[in-house]
XYZ file of C-alpha atoms in Angstrom:
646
model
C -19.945 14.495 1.105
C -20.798 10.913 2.837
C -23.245 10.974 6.065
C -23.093 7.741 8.157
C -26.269 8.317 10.327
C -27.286 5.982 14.096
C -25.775 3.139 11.578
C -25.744 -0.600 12.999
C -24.805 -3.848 10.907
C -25.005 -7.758 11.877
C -22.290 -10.037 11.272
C -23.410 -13.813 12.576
C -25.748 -12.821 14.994
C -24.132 -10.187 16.760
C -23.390 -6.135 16.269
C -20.399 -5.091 14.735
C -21.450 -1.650 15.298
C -24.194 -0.171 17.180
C -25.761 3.520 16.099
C -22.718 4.817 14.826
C -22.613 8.107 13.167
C -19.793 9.342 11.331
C -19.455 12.224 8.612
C -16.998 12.561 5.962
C -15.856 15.732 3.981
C -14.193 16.052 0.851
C -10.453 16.178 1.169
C -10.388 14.210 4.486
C -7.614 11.783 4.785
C -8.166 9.180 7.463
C -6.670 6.153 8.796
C -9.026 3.330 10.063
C -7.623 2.098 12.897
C -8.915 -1.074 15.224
C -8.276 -5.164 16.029
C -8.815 -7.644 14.090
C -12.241 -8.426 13.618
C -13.922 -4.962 14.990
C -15.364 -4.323 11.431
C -12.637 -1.853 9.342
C -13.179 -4.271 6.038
C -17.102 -3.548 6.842
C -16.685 -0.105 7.531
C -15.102 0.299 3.891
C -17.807 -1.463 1.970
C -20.639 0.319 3.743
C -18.820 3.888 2.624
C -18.252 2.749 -0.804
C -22.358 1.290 -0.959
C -21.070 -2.914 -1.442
C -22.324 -3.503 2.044
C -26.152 -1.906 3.255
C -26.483 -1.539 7.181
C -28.822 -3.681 9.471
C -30.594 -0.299 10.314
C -29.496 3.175 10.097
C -28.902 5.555 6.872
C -25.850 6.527 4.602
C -26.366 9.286 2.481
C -23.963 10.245 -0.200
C -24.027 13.928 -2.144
C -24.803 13.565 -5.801
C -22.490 12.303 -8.419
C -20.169 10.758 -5.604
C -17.867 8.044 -6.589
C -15.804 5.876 -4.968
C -12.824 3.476 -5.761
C -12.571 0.428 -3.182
C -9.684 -1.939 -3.094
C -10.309 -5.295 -1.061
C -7.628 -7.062 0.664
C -8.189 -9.914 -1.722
C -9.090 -10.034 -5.726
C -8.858 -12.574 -8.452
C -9.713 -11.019 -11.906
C -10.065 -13.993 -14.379
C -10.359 -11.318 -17.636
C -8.919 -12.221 -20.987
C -8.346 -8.727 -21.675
C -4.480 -7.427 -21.867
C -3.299 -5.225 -18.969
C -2.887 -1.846 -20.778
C -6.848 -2.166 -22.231
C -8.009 -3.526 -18.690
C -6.837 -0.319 -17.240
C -8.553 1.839 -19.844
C -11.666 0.390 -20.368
C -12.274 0.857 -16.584
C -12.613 4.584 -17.386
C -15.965 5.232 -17.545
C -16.108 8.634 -19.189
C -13.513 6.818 -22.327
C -15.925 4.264 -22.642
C -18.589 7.192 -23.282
C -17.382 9.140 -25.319
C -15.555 6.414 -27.567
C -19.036 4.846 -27.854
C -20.823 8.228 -28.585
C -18.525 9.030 -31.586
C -18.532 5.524 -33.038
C -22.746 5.688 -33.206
C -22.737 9.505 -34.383
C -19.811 8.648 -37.513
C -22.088 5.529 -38.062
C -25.152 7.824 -38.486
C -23.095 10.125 -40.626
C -22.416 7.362 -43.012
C -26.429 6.807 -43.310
C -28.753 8.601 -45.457
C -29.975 10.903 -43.059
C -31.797 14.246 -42.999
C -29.672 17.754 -43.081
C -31.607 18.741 -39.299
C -30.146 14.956 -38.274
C -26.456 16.325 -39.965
C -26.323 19.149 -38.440
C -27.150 17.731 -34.916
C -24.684 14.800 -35.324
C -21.852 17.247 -36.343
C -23.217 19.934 -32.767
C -23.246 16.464 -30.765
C -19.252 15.792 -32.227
C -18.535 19.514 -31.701
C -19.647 18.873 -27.995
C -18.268 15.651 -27.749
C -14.684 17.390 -28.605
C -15.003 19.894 -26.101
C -15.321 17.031 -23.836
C -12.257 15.546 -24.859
C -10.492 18.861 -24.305
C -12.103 19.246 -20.875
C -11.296 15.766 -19.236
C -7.800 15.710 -21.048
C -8.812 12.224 -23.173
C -5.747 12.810 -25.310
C -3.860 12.296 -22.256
C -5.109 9.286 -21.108
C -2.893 6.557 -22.307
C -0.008 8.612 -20.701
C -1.482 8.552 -17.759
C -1.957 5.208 -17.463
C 1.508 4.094 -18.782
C 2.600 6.726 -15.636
C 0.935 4.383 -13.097
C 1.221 0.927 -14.337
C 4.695 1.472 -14.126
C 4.475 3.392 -10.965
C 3.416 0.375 -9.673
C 5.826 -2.266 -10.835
C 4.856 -2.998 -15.330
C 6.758 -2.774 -17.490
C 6.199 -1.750 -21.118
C 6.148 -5.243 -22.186
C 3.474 -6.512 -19.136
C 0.842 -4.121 -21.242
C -0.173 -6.614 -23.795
C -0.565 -9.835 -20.976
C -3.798 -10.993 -20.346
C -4.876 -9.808 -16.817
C -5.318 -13.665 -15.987
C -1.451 -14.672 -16.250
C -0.778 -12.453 -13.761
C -0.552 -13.649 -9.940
C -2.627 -12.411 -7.514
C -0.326 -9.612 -5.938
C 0.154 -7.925 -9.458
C -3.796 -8.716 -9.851
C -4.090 -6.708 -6.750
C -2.048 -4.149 -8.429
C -3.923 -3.643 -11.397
C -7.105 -2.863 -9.621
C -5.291 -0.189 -7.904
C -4.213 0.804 -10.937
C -7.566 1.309 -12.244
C -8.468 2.878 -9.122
C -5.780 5.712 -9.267
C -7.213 6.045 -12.964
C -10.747 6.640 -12.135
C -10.758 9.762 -10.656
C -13.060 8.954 -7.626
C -14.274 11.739 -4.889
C -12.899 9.087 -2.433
C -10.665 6.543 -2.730
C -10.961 3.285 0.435
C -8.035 1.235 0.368
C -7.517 -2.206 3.021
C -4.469 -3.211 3.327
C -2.713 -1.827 -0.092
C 1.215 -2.132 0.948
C 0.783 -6.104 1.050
C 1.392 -6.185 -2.670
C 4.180 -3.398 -3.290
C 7.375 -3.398 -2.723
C 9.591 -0.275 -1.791
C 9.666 1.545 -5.251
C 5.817 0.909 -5.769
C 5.284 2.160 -1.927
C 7.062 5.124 -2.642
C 5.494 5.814 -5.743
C 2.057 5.128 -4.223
C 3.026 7.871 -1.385
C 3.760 10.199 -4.089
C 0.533 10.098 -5.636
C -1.849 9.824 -3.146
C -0.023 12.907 -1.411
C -1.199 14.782 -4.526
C -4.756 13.098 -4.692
C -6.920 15.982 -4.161
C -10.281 13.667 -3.270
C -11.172 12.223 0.182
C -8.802 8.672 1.106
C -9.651 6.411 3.749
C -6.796 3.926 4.634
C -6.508 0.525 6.482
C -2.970 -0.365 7.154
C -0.837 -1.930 9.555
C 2.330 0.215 7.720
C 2.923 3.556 10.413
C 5.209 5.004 7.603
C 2.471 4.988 5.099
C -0.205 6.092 7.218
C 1.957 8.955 8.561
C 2.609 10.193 5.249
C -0.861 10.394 3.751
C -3.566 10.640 6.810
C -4.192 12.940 9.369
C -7.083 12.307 11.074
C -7.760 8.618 12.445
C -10.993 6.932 13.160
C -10.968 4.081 15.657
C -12.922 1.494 16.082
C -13.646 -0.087 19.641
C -16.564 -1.365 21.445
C -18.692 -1.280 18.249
C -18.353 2.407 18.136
C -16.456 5.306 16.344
C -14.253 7.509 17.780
C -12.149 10.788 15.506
C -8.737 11.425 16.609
C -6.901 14.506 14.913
C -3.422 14.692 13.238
C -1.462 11.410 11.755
C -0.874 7.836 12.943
C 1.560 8.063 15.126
C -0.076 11.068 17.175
C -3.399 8.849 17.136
C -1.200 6.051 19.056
C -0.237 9.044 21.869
C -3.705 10.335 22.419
C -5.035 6.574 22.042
C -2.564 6.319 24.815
C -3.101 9.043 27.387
C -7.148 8.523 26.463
C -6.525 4.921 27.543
C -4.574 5.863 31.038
C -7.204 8.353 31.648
C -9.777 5.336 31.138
C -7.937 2.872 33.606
C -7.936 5.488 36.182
C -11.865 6.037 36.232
C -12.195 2.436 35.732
C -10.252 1.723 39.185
C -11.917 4.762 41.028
C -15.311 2.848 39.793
C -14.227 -0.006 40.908
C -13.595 1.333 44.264
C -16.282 3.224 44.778
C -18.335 0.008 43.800
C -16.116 -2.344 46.593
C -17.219 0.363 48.604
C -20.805 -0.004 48.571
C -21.155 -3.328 48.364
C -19.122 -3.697 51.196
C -21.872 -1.329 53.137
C -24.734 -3.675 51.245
C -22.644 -7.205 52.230
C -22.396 -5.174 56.229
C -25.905 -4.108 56.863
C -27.830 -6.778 54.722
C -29.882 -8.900 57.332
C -30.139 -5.666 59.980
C -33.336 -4.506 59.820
C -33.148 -0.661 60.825
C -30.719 -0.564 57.804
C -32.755 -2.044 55.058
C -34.016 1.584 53.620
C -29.942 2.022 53.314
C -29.073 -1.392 51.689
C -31.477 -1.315 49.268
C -30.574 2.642 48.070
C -26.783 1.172 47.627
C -28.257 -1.946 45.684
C -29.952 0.629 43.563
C -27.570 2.849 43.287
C -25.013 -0.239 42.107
C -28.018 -0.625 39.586
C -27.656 2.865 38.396
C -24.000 3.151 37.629
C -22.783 2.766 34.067
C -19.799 0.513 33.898
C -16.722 1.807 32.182
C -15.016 -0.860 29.426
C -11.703 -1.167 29.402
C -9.610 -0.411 26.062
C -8.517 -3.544 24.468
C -4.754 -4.232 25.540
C -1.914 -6.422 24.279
C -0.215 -7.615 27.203
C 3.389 -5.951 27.155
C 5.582 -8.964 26.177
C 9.228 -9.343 26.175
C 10.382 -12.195 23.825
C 14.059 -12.406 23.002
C 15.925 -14.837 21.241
C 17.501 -17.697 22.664
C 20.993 -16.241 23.397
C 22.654 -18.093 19.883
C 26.150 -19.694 19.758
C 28.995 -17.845 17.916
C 29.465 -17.856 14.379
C 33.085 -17.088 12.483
C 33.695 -13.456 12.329
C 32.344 -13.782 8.239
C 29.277 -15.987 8.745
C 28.271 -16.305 4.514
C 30.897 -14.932 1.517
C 29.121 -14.709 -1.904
C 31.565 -15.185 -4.446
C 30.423 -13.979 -8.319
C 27.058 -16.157 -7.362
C 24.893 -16.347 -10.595
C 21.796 -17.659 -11.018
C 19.235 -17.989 -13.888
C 15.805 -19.621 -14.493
C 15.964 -21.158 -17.636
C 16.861 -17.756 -20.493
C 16.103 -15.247 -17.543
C 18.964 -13.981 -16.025
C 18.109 -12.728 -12.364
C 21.682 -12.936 -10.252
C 25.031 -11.977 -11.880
C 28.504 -11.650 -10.069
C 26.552 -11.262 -6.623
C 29.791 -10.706 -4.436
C 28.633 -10.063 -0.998
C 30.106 -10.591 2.359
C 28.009 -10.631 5.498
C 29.600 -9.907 8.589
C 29.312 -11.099 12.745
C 25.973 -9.022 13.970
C 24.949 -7.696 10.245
C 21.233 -6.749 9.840
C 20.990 -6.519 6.240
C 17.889 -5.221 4.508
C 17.192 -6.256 0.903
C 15.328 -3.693 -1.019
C 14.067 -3.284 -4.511
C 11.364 -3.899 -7.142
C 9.644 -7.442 -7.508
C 11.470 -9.960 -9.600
C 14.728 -8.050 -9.237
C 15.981 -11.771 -7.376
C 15.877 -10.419 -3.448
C 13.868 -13.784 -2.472
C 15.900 -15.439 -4.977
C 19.320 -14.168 -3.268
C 17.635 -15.316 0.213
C 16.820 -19.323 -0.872
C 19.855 -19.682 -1.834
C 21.510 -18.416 1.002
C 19.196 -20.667 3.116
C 20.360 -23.915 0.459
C 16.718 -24.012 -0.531
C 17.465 -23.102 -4.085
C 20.437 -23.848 -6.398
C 22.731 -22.032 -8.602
C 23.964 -21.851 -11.949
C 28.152 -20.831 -11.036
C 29.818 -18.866 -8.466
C 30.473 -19.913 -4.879
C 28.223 -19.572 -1.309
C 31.232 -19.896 1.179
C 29.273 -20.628 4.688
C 32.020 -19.686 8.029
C 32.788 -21.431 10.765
C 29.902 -22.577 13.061
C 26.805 -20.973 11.368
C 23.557 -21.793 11.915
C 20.910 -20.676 9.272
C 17.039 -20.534 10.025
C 15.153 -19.406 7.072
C 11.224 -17.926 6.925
C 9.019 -17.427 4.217
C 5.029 -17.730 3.227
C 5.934 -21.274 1.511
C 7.585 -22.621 4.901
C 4.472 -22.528 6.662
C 3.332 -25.327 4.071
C 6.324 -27.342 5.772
C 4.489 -27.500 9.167
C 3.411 -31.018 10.254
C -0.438 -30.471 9.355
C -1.453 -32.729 12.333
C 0.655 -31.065 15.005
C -1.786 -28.642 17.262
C -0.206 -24.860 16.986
C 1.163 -25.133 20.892
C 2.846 -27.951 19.679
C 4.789 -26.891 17.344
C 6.425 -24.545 19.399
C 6.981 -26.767 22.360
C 9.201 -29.282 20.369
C 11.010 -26.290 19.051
C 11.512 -24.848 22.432
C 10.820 -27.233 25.177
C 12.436 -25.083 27.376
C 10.154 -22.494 27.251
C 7.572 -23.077 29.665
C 4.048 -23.194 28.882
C 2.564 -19.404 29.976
C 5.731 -18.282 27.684
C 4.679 -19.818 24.755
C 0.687 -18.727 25.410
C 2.056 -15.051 25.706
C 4.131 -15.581 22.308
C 1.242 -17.349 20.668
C -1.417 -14.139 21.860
C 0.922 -11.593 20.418
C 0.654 -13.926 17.026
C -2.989 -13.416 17.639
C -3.637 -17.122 18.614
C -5.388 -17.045 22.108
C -7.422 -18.978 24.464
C -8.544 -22.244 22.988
C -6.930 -21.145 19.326
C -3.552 -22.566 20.686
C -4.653 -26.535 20.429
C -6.393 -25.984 16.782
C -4.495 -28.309 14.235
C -2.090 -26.446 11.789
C -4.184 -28.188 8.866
C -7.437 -26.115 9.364
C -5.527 -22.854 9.669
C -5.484 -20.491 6.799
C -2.780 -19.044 4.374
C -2.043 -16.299 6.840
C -2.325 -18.003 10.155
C -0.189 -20.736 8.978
C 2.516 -18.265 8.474
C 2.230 -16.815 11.844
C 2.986 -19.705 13.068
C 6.357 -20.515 11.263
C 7.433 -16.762 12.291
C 6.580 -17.759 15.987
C 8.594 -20.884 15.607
C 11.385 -18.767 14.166
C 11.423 -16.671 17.216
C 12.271 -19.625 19.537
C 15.016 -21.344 17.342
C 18.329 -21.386 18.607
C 19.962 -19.947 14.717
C 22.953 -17.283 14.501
C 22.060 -16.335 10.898
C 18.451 -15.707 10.449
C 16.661 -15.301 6.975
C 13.031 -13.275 6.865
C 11.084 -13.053 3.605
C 8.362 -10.468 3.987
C 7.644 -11.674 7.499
C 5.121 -8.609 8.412
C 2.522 -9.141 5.586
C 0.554 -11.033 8.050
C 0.635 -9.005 11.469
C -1.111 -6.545 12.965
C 0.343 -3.585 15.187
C 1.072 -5.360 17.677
C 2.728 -8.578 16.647
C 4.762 -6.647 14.418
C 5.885 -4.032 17.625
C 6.913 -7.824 18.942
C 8.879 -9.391 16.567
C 10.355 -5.967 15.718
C 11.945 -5.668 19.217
C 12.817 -9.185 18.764
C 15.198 -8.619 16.336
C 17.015 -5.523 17.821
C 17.834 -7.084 20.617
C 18.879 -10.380 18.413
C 22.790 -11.220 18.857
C 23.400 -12.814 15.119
C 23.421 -12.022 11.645
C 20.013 -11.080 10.138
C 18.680 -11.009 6.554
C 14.745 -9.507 6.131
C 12.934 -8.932 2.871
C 10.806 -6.373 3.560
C 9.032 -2.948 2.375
C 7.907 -1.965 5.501
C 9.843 1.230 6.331
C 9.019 1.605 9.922
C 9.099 -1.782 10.855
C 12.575 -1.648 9.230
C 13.816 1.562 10.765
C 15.338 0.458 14.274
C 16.193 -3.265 12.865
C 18.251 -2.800 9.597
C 22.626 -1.435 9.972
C 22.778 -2.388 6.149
C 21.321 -1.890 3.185
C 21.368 -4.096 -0.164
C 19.439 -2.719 -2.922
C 18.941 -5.224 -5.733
C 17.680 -4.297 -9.379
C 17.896 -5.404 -12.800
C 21.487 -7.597 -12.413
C 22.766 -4.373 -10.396
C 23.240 -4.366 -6.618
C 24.501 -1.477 -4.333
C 25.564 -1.534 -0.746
C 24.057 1.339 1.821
C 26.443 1.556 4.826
C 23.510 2.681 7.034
C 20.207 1.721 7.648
C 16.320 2.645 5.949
C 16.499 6.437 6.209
C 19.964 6.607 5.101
C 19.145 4.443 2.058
C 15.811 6.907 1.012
C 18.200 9.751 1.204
C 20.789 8.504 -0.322
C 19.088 6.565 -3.493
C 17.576 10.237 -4.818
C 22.000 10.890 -5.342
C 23.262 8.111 -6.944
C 21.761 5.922 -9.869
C 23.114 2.345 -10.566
C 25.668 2.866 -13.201
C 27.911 -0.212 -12.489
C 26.996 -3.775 -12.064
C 29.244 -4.799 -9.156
C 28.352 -4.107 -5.279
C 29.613 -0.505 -3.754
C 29.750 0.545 -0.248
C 29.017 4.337 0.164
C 30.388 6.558 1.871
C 28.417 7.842 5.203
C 26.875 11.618 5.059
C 29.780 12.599 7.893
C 32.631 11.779 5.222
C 31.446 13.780 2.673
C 33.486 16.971 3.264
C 31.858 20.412 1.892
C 34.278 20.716 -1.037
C 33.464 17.098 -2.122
C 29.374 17.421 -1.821
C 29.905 21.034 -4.007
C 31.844 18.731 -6.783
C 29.495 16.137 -6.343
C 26.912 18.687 -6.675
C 28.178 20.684 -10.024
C 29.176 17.266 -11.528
C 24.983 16.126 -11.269
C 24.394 20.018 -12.489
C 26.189 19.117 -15.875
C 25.272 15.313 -15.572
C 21.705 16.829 -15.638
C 22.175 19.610 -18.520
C 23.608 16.605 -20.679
C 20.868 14.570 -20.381
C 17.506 16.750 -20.686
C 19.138 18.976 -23.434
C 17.931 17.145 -26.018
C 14.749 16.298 -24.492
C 13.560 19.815 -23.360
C 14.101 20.980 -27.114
C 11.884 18.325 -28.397
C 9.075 18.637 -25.821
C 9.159 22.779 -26.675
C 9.058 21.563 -30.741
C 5.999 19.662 -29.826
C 4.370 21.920 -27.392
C 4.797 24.577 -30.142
C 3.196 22.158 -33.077
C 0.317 21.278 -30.590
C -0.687 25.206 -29.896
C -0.531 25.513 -34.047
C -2.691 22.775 -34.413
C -5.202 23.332 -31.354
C -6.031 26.722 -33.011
C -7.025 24.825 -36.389
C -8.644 22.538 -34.827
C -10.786 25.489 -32.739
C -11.262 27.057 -36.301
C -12.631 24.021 -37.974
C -14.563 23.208 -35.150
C -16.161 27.051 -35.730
C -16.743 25.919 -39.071
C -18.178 22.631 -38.756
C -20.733 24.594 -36.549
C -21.127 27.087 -38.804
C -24.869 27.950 -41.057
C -22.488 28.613 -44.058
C -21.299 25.078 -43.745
C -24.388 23.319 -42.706
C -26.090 24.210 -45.968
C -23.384 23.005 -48.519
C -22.798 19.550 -48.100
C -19.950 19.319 -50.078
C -18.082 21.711 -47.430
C -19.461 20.006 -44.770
C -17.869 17.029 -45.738
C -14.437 18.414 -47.010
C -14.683 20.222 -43.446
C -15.257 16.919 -41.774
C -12.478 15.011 -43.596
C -10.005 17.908 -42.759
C -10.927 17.741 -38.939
C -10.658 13.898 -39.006
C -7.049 14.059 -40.125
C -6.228 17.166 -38.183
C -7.599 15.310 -35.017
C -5.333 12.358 -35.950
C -2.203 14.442 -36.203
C -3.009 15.718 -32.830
C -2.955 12.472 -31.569
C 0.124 10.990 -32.778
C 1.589 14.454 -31.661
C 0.260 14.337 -28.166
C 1.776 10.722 -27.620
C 5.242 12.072 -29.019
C 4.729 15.078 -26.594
C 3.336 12.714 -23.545
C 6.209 9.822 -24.374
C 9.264 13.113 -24.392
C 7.530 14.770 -21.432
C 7.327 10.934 -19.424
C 11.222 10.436 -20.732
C 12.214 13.860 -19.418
C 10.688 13.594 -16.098
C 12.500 10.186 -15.267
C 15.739 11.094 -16.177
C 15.214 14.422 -13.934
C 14.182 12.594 -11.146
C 17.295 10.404 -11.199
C 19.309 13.974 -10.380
C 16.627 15.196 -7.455
């Protein structure tokens, strides 16, 4: 499908890759792994043709597309969200454009050859329709901008009121609607949280096309890729099967490495030892100088790239009450919007509580004011005995003195620590060598925040608050502050969609959404199971009960009681959608008959017929419509309420 052939590209001044050569078949589903830096951003525009190499070739089959999304995107277009979305679609665009110019021409005084080819170009452009499922459309798109977070009322916003995470969102959105041979994605999960993620999983696992993924989230790129392409020292190598079996092979491949490197270097100590031995005797020079060559000779082997193992652990933190924070009916509105109501929450000694649910559902709004950086409307925040709250977020970073150099910052946090310590913390942020004196006012966005989650690592708190702290690590520094916070003795709160990262941290989870909040007595992959059997029905927090106290006979009541929960529900529904389904075969036969007609000698000759024909089809065409949107809305309605009972 794609052919990268003995590619190189420049990036100021030197190689990012040298005469790499890389081949990619329809249906292949690869991660792109690699450090920062090594070129995966590049890689991705130079497959989807926004980036040409320095030398080389690229070859792409005929009629290949390809939907990119960039890590960053500001769209500044007036359009609303809903016609955004759908005038992305190139083939809509077509044929709307085609029909509006051959009705236009209709309407002229025009030859009966020119009629009759107008009405064979309509009859083909309805066959069209019919082929690439046109009526279908706005369903589709209503399916994934709510998929991804809209609701029915963000459809008529302009695309420029919206910030630039949901920005980022909508030109996935028209991505997923374009119907690409291969879809390149860097760094997607930034933007979603856990409903959207999950959503996003679901689709791409049925995207038929080629996908090419940059992520730093193992769950996601363990559910959707298997194959990985690496890059390291400015070349390309294919590992087979998922993520996770990539970071084994990577693994062994890199032990295997070390050992040759040390035998080389041996061998090497070796000679030169001979070379340093014999070098001023004369009756050895012949020797010496076939060692010096054969030093010459030898290709040196590079070692993989390695993060130093490191092993940061809190500060040991001093003893909170037994009940560190009680939320008592909290409330909490910004000016009509309601977002908290009759939060009653209490966190306990050594809680690791995860807050999940869709944006704006309040989860950062719940954590500021548990951290007193935001106030309340009513309702009480109770703080125990001897509790000590540190609080992260992007925003803190803006907090940082902007004239304080980055080693700095965490020595008067931690003066204890001595300074290799806070070096070895600082590299696993990704700030090495000289980065570590730059001032915190010419760091970006990202960096900035890195450094306030650093700083939160060495602060002496029992009761720690993280919103979204991963969005701006790699492997690595994630596999750090993850560890981190097992081992961490107090309470913890994190905001966070990252499934794996969440996995070994998180004894608790609090799903909030839509003024409705539900307590998970066990931690990420109890909470995924468990959310598919129980929808929110009541306002107030519940604790579940674990999987081991469900006895049989209480799972087979639970069990018959979603069985008639479910009959209940789609009854209705399923009747409607086979009214419609039955009205839409009627009509589609018509339709085929008219269209017959329209094409018809017989018809062509009386013009009279022909247009009585025409005017029938119009209106038979718009019944269609409004039927297909009755059928698409039931069919949408049915398939959420069933999915609530999976």
């Amino acid at each position: 499908m794609i052919t990268i052939q003995d590619v190189s590209i420049q990036f100021t001044g030197e190689n990012l890759f040298e005469n790499v050569s890389l081949k990619i078949n329809y249906g292949d589903r690869i991660a792109l792994a690699g450090s920062n830096g090594t070129g995966k951003s590049t890689l991705l525009k130079m497959i989807a043709g926004l980036e040409e190499p320095s030398s080389g070739n690229i070859y792409r089959q005929k009629n290949i597309t390809s939907g990119y999304l960039p890590q960053e995107f500001i769209n500044k277009s007036k359009e609303f969200l809903f016609d955004e979305v759908r005038n992305s679609i190139r083939f809509i665009t077509d044929i709307e454009e085609s029909e509006l110019r051959i009705q236009s021409r209709l309407r002229e005084k025009i030859t009966e050859d020119e009629s009759q080819k107008l009405l064979a170009e309509l009859g083909d452009l309805s066959h069209t329709k019919e082929h690439k499922e046109y009526y279908a459309v706005n369903s589709k798109i209503e399916k994934i901008l709510e998929g991804l977070g809209f609701s029915a009322n963000d459809f008529m916003h302009p695309v420029i009121d919206f910030s630039g995470g949901w920005q980022m969102r909508i030109e996935l959105a028209k991505i997923l609607m374009g119907s690409h041979s291969i879809i390149l994605l860097d760094e997607p999960t930034n933007h979603l949280d856990i409903d959207s993620l999950q959503w996003l999983i679901g689709f791409l696992s049925a995207y038929k096309g080629s996908l090419i993924l940059v992520s730093h989230d193992r769950h996601f790129l363990n559910k959707l890729t298997d194959k990985t392409i690496e890059i390291f020292n400015k070349k390309l190598t294919f590992f087979n099967g998922n993520y996770d079996h990539y970071l084994k092979m990577k693994d062994e491949r890199d032990e295997l490495i070390i050992a040759q490197f040390k035998n080389q270097e041996k061998k090497i100590a070796q000679i030169e030892k001979f070379i340093e031995r014999f070098r001023y005797k004369a009756t050895k020079a012949r020797q010496v100088q076939s060692r010096i060559k054969q030093i010459d000779k030898i290709e040196k082997i590079n070692l993989p790239e390695f993060e130093k193992e490191i092993t940061l652990s809190f500060p040991e933190p001093p003893a909170s009450g037994i009940t560190p924070v009680n939320l008592i009916n909290l409330c909490k509105s910004y000016g009509k919007l309601r977002v908290l109501e009759n939060v009653n929450f209490t966190f306990e000694r050594g809680d690791k509580v995860a807050f999940l649910g869709p944006n704006g559902a309040g989860k950062t709004t719940l954590s500021k004011i548990l951290a007193a950086k935001l106030d309340f409307e009513s309702g009480k925040v109770d703080i125990g005995h001897n509790v000590h709250i540190s609080y992260y977020a992007q925003e803190v970073a803006d907090n940082l003195n902007m004239e304080d150099d980055i080693i700095d910052v965490i020595s008067q946090t931690a003066p204890d620590l001595t300074l290799a310590k806070i070096r070895s913390l600082l590299g696993s942020f990704l700030f090495s060598d000289d980065d570590v004196f730059k001032k915190i006012k010419v760091l970006s966005g990202g960096e900035k925040s890195r450094v306030a989650l650093a700083k939160i690592l060495v602060t002496k708190a029992n009761f720690i608050i993280l919103d979204e702290p991963t969005n701006h690590l790699d492997y690595n520094s994630k596999l750090v502050l993850q560890k981190a916070l097992v081992q961490f003795n107090g309470t913890l709160v994190i905001v966070s969609h990252d499934i794996d990262f969440l996995r070994p941290i998180a004894n608790k989870i609090l799903e909030i959404r839509k003024l409705k909040y539900r307590l998970y007595a066990g931690g990420i992959d109890y909470y995924l199971h468990k959310r598919k059997e129980y929808s929110l029905e009541k306002d107030q927090t519940e604790i579940l009960p674990t999987e081991q106290m469900l006895n049989k006979k209480d799972q087979k009541r639970i069990e018959a009681e979603l069985r008639q929960k479910k009959y209940t529900a789609t009854k209705y529904l399923k009747e409607k959608v086979a009214k419609l389904e039955d009205e839409l075969e009627s009509l589609e036969k018509q339709k085929s008959t008219l269209e017959k007609d329209l094409m018809c000698e017989i018809t062509y000759k009386d013009p009279q017929l022909a247009k009585s024909k025409k005017n029938e089809f119009d209106l038979l065409k718009s019944k269609l419509e409004t039927i297909y949107r009755d059928w698409s809305s039931a069919v949408e309605e049915l398939e959420k309420i069933e999915s609530q009972f999976c």
